[in-house]
């Protein structure tokens, strides 16, 4: 199925291009725009972006596969990213992941059937001193305990 930006997104894309010396240099902001617009960077979206930027689709696919920021499938309203790097691991990241998996009845990489939560394990979130850490959408939650996690997840509408 062919995808296309809305008129508003097309204007935003034109504005993005004004800020970069080449179309290729505008790839990351264009992918962010596409994520907002389509909720995912599916193969169809990658093809569309490659046409917009006059690039081979593999250039776009390489960038998309490098970042965890660009999901290839639709995600839940809340994307839970649990840090699984050393400091968080030592401070109980696996307990955090296991608790969330059990509470939401999903595995890592899955989305709840009501499309509310997606669970991911990610590399260092840059807050190692307050491990274990998770990020939900743009917010950080630190020094997590099972009780804290319950409170946080239960508070999300
Ligand atoms: S190791 Fe988890 S935030 Fe750095």
PDB file of C-alpha atoms and ligand atoms in Angstrom:
ATOM      1  CA  UNK A   1       0.000   0.000   0.000  1.00  0.00           C
ATOM      2  CA  UNK A   2       1.446   3.354  -1.017  1.00  0.00           C
ATOM      3  CA  UNK A   3       1.950   5.894   1.749  1.00  0.00           C
ATOM      4  CA  UNK A   4       2.132   9.661   1.445  1.00  0.00           C
ATOM      5  CA  UNK A   5       2.661  12.549   3.847  1.00  0.00           C
ATOM      6  CA  UNK A   6      -0.323  14.729   4.716  1.00  0.00           C
ATOM      7  CA  UNK A   7      -0.244  18.278   3.351  1.00  0.00           C
ATOM      8  CA  UNK A   8       0.995  19.549   6.734  1.00  0.00           C
ATOM      9  CA  UNK A   9       3.786  16.972   6.799  1.00  0.00           C
ATOM     10  CA  UNK A  10       4.743  17.830   3.204  1.00  0.00           C
ATOM     11  CA  UNK A  11       5.174  21.445   4.271  1.00  0.00           C
ATOM     12  CA  UNK A  12       7.225  20.362   7.268  1.00  0.00           C
ATOM     13  CA  UNK A  13       9.376  18.195   5.013  1.00  0.00           C
ATOM     14  CA  UNK A  14      10.007  21.146   2.673  1.00  0.00           C
ATOM     15  CA  UNK A  15      11.021  23.195   5.714  1.00  0.00           C
ATOM     16  CA  UNK A  16      13.388  20.435   6.890  1.00  0.00           C
ATOM     17  CA  UNK A  17      15.085  20.393   3.482  1.00  0.00           C
ATOM     18  CA  UNK A  18      15.779  24.117   3.802  1.00  0.00           C
ATOM     19  CA  UNK A  19      17.988  23.435   6.808  1.00  0.00           C
ATOM     20  CA  UNK A  20      20.298  20.842   5.243  1.00  0.00           C
ATOM     21  CA  UNK A  21      22.901  21.082   2.492  1.00  0.00           C
ATOM     22  CA  UNK A  22      21.789  17.837   0.821  1.00  0.00           C
ATOM     23  CA  UNK A  23      18.659  15.699   0.830  1.00  0.00           C
ATOM     24  CA  UNK A  24      20.575  12.787   2.374  1.00  0.00           C
ATOM     25  CA  UNK A  25      21.641  14.985   5.291  1.00  0.00           C
ATOM     26  CA  UNK A  26      17.951  15.502   6.058  1.00  0.00           C
ATOM     27  CA  UNK A  27      17.319  11.790   6.554  1.00  0.00           C
ATOM     28  CA  UNK A  28      17.062  11.678  10.360  1.00  0.00           C
ATOM     29  CA  UNK A  29      14.599  14.577  10.745  1.00  0.00           C
ATOM     30  CA  UNK A  30      12.622  13.164   7.820  1.00  0.00           C
ATOM     31  CA  UNK A  31      12.458   9.775   9.549  1.00  0.00           C
ATOM     32  CA  UNK A  32      11.300  11.447  12.769  1.00  0.00           C
ATOM     33  CA  UNK A  33       8.597  13.221  10.787  1.00  0.00           C
ATOM     34  CA  UNK A  34       7.602   9.932   9.156  1.00  0.00           C
ATOM     35  CA  UNK A  35       7.435   8.197  12.531  1.00  0.00           C
ATOM     36  CA  UNK A  36       5.093  10.910  13.800  1.00  0.00           C
ATOM     37  CA  UNK A  37       3.044  10.799  10.625  1.00  0.00           C
ATOM     38  CA  UNK A  38       2.754   7.026  10.178  1.00  0.00           C
ATOM     39  CA  UNK A  39       3.583   5.670  13.660  1.00  0.00           C
ATOM     40  CA  UNK A  40       6.158   3.313  12.173  1.00  0.00           C
ATOM     41  CA  UNK A  41       8.832   3.058   9.507  1.00  0.00           C
ATOM     42  CA  UNK A  42       7.482   0.101   7.543  1.00  0.00           C
ATOM     43  CA  UNK A  43       9.062  -1.043   4.251  1.00  0.00           C
ATOM     44  CA  UNK A  44       6.464   1.100   2.437  1.00  0.00           C
ATOM     45  CA  UNK A  45       7.472   4.146   4.454  1.00  0.00           C
ATOM     46  CA  UNK A  46      11.161   3.449   3.758  1.00  0.00           C
ATOM     47  CA  UNK A  47      10.406   3.325   0.038  1.00  0.00           C
ATOM     48  CA  UNK A  48       8.496   6.601   0.255  1.00  0.00           C
ATOM     49  CA  UNK A  49      11.329   8.294   2.169  1.00  0.00           C
ATOM     50  CA  UNK A  50      13.897   7.001  -0.328  1.00  0.00           C
ATOM     51  CA  UNK A  51      11.874   8.554  -3.156  1.00  0.00           C
ATOM     52  CA  UNK A  52      11.575  11.862  -1.298  1.00  0.00           C
ATOM     53  CA  UNK A  53      15.306  11.968  -0.608  1.00  0.00           C
ATOM     54  CA  UNK A  54      16.414  10.575  -4.003  1.00  0.00           C
ATOM     55  CA  UNK A  55      18.252   7.709  -2.331  1.00  0.00           C
ATOM     56  CA  UNK A  56      18.306   3.969  -2.805  1.00  0.00           C
ATOM     57  CA  UNK A  57      15.940   2.349  -0.323  1.00  0.00           C
ATOM     58  CA  UNK A  58      18.821   0.370   1.207  1.00  0.00           C
ATOM     59  CA  UNK A  59      20.399   3.664   2.419  1.00  0.00           C
ATOM     60  CA  UNK A  60      17.191   4.409   4.310  1.00  0.00           C
ATOM     61  CA  UNK A  61      16.880   0.824   5.564  1.00  0.00           C
ATOM     62  CA  UNK A  62      20.461   0.919   6.880  1.00  0.00           C
ATOM     63  CA  UNK A  63      19.754   4.033   8.950  1.00  0.00           C
ATOM     64  CA  UNK A  64      16.409   2.712  10.195  1.00  0.00           C
ATOM     65  CA  UNK A  65      17.933  -0.580  11.307  1.00  0.00           C
ATOM     66  CA  UNK A  66      20.719   1.234  13.192  1.00  0.00           C
ATOM     67  CA  UNK A  67      18.380   3.133  15.534  1.00  0.00           C
ATOM     68  CA  UNK A  68      15.847   1.720  17.978  1.00  0.00           C
ATOM     69  CA  UNK A  69      13.952   5.000  17.541  1.00  0.00           C
ATOM     70  CA  UNK A  70      12.363   3.945  14.286  1.00  0.00           C
ATOM     71  CA  UNK A  71       9.972   1.027  14.789  1.00  0.00           C
ATOM     72  CA  UNK A  72       9.107  -1.054  11.754  1.00  0.00           C
ATOM     73  CA  UNK A  73       5.732  -2.005  13.187  1.00  0.00           C
ATOM     74  CA  UNK A  74       3.107   0.086  15.003  1.00  0.00           C
ATOM     75  CA  UNK A  75       3.842   0.513  18.710  1.00  0.00           C
ATOM     76  CA  UNK A  76       1.654   1.027  21.749  1.00  0.00           C
ATOM     77  CA  UNK A  77       0.599   4.402  23.117  1.00  0.00           C
ATOM     78  CA  UNK A  78       3.316   4.011  25.748  1.00  0.00           C
ATOM     79  CA  UNK A  79       6.685   2.619  24.706  1.00  0.00           C
ATOM     80  CA  UNK A  80       8.528   1.258  27.732  1.00  0.00           C
ATOM     81  CA  UNK A  81      12.274   1.055  27.221  1.00  0.00           C
ATOM     82  CA  UNK A  82      14.129  -0.707  30.005  1.00  0.00           C
ATOM     83  CA  UNK A  83      17.879  -0.171  30.106  1.00  0.00           C
ATOM     84  CA  UNK A  84      19.711  -3.476  30.068  1.00  0.00           C
ATOM     85  CA  UNK A  85      23.304  -2.248  30.147  1.00  0.00           C
ATOM     86  CA  UNK A  86      25.763  -3.042  32.939  1.00  0.00           C
ATOM     87  CA  UNK A  87      24.853  -0.612  35.758  1.00  0.00           C
ATOM     88  CA  UNK A  88      21.157  -1.299  35.338  1.00  0.00           C
ATOM     89  CA  UNK A  89      21.793  -5.012  34.988  1.00  0.00           C
ATOM     90  CA  UNK A  90      23.711  -5.036  38.261  1.00  0.00           C
ATOM     91  CA  UNK A  91      20.927  -3.074  39.939  1.00  0.00           C
ATOM     92  CA  UNK A  92      18.113  -5.377  38.833  1.00  0.00           C
ATOM     93  CA  UNK A  93      17.119  -4.602  35.235  1.00  0.00           C
ATOM     94  CA  UNK A  94      16.091  -8.230  34.694  1.00  0.00           C
ATOM     95  CA  UNK A  95      13.734  -8.037  37.677  1.00  0.00           C
ATOM     96  CA  UNK A  96      12.261  -4.879  36.146  1.00  0.00           C
ATOM     97  CA  UNK A  97      11.782  -6.547  32.759  1.00  0.00           C
ATOM     98  CA  UNK A  98      10.376  -9.740  34.280  1.00  0.00           C
ATOM     99  CA  UNK A  99       7.918  -7.793  36.396  1.00  0.00           C
ATOM    100  CA  UNK A 100       6.666  -5.729  33.456  1.00  0.00           C
ATOM    101  CA  UNK A 101       6.409  -8.829  31.270  1.00  0.00           C
ATOM    102  CA  UNK A 102       4.291 -10.549  33.898  1.00  0.00           C
ATOM    103  CA  UNK A 103       2.183  -7.474  34.690  1.00  0.00           C
ATOM    104  CA  UNK A 104       1.381  -6.703  31.056  1.00  0.00           C
ATOM    105  CA  UNK A 105       1.408 -10.328  29.870  1.00  0.00           C
ATOM    106  CA  UNK A 106       3.701  -9.523  26.958  1.00  0.00           C
ATOM    107  CA  UNK A 107       7.273 -10.371  26.040  1.00  0.00           C
ATOM    108  CA  UNK A 108      10.059  -7.963  25.145  1.00  0.00           C
ATOM    109  CA  UNK A 109       9.369  -6.543  21.680  1.00  0.00           C
ATOM    110  CA  UNK A 110       5.620  -7.067  21.986  1.00  0.00           C
ATOM    111  CA  UNK A 111       2.640  -4.735  22.328  1.00  0.00           C
ATOM    112  CA  UNK A 112      -0.393  -5.361  24.534  1.00  0.00           C
ATOM    113  CA  UNK A 113      -3.536  -6.349  22.611  1.00  0.00           C
ATOM    114  CA  UNK A 114      -5.181  -3.007  23.556  1.00  0.00           C
ATOM    115  CA  UNK A 115      -2.193  -1.203  21.933  1.00  0.00           C
ATOM    116  CA  UNK A 116      -1.462   0.603  25.179  1.00  0.00           C
ATOM    117  CA  UNK A 117       2.062  -0.637  25.970  1.00  0.00           C
ATOM    118  CA  UNK A 118       5.083  -1.812  24.018  1.00  0.00           C
ATOM    119  CA  UNK A 119       8.010  -3.271  25.946  1.00  0.00           C
ATOM    120  CA  UNK A 120      11.616  -2.955  24.777  1.00  0.00           C
ATOM    121  CA  UNK A 121      15.062  -3.582  26.209  1.00  0.00           C
ATOM    122  CA  UNK A 122      17.553  -0.908  25.213  1.00  0.00           C
ATOM    123  CA  UNK A 123      21.161   0.021  25.775  1.00  0.00           C
ATOM    124  CA  UNK A 124      22.327   2.641  28.299  1.00  0.00           C
ATOM    125  CA  UNK A 125      19.894   5.512  28.729  1.00  0.00           C
ATOM    126  CA  UNK A 126      22.629   7.718  30.162  1.00  0.00           C
ATOM    127  CA  UNK A 127      21.409   7.728  33.734  1.00  0.00           C
ATOM    128  CA  UNK A 128      23.570   4.935  35.140  1.00  0.00           C
ATOM    129  CA  UNK A 129      23.881   6.544  38.587  1.00  0.00           C
ATOM    130  CA  UNK A 130      20.150   6.091  39.174  1.00  0.00           C
ATOM    131  CA  UNK A 131      19.881   2.497  37.954  1.00  0.00           C
ATOM    132  CA  UNK A 132      17.730   0.625  37.239  1.00  0.00           C
ATOM    133  CA  UNK A 133      16.163   2.978  34.729  1.00  0.00           C
ATOM    134  CA  UNK A 134      13.367   2.895  32.200  1.00  0.00           C
ATOM    135  CA  UNK A 135      12.046   5.444  29.761  1.00  0.00           C
ATOM    136  CA  UNK A 136       8.380   5.643  28.838  1.00  0.00           C
ATOM    137  CA  UNK A 137       7.910   7.803  25.774  1.00  0.00           C
ATOM    138  CA  UNK A 138       9.875  10.972  26.698  1.00  0.00           C
ATOM    139  CA  UNK A 139       9.930  10.479  30.490  1.00  0.00           C
ATOM    140  CA  UNK A 140      12.612   8.809  32.599  1.00  0.00           C
ATOM    141  CA  UNK A 141      11.857   6.675  35.683  1.00  0.00           C
ATOM    142  CA  UNK A 142      14.787   5.889  37.919  1.00  0.00           C
ATOM    143  CA  UNK A 143      15.812   3.754  40.898  1.00  0.00           C
ATOM    144  CA  UNK A 144      12.997   1.429  39.991  1.00  0.00           C
ATOM    145  CA  UNK A 145      11.411  -1.060  42.340  1.00  0.00           C
ATOM    146  CA  UNK A 146       8.539  -3.409  41.659  1.00  0.00           C
ATOM    147  CA  UNK A 147       6.254  -1.146  43.714  1.00  0.00           C
ATOM    148  CA  UNK A 148       7.364   1.938  41.774  1.00  0.00           C
ATOM    149  CA  UNK A 149       6.774   0.207  38.450  1.00  0.00           C
ATOM    150  CA  UNK A 150       3.248  -0.786  39.477  1.00  0.00           C
ATOM    151  CA  UNK A 151       2.464   2.783  40.490  1.00  0.00           C
ATOM    152  CA  UNK A 152       3.872   4.223  37.253  1.00  0.00           C
ATOM    153  CA  UNK A 153       2.122   1.794  34.932  1.00  0.00           C
ATOM    154  CA  UNK A 154      -1.164   2.009  36.821  1.00  0.00           C
ATOM    155  CA  UNK A 155      -1.103   5.811  36.552  1.00  0.00           C
ATOM    156  CA  UNK A 156      -0.894   5.819  32.752  1.00  0.00           C
ATOM    157  CA  UNK A 157      -4.287   6.349  31.143  1.00  0.00           C
TER     158      UNK A 157
HETATM  159  S1  LIG B   1      23.475   1.431  32.368  1.00  0.00           S
HETATM  160 FE1  LIG B   1      21.350   1.898  32.555  1.00  0.00          FE
HETATM  161  S2  LIG B   1      21.265   4.024  32.274  1.00  0.00           S
HETATM  162 FE2  LIG B   1      23.355   3.537  31.918  1.00  0.00          FE
END
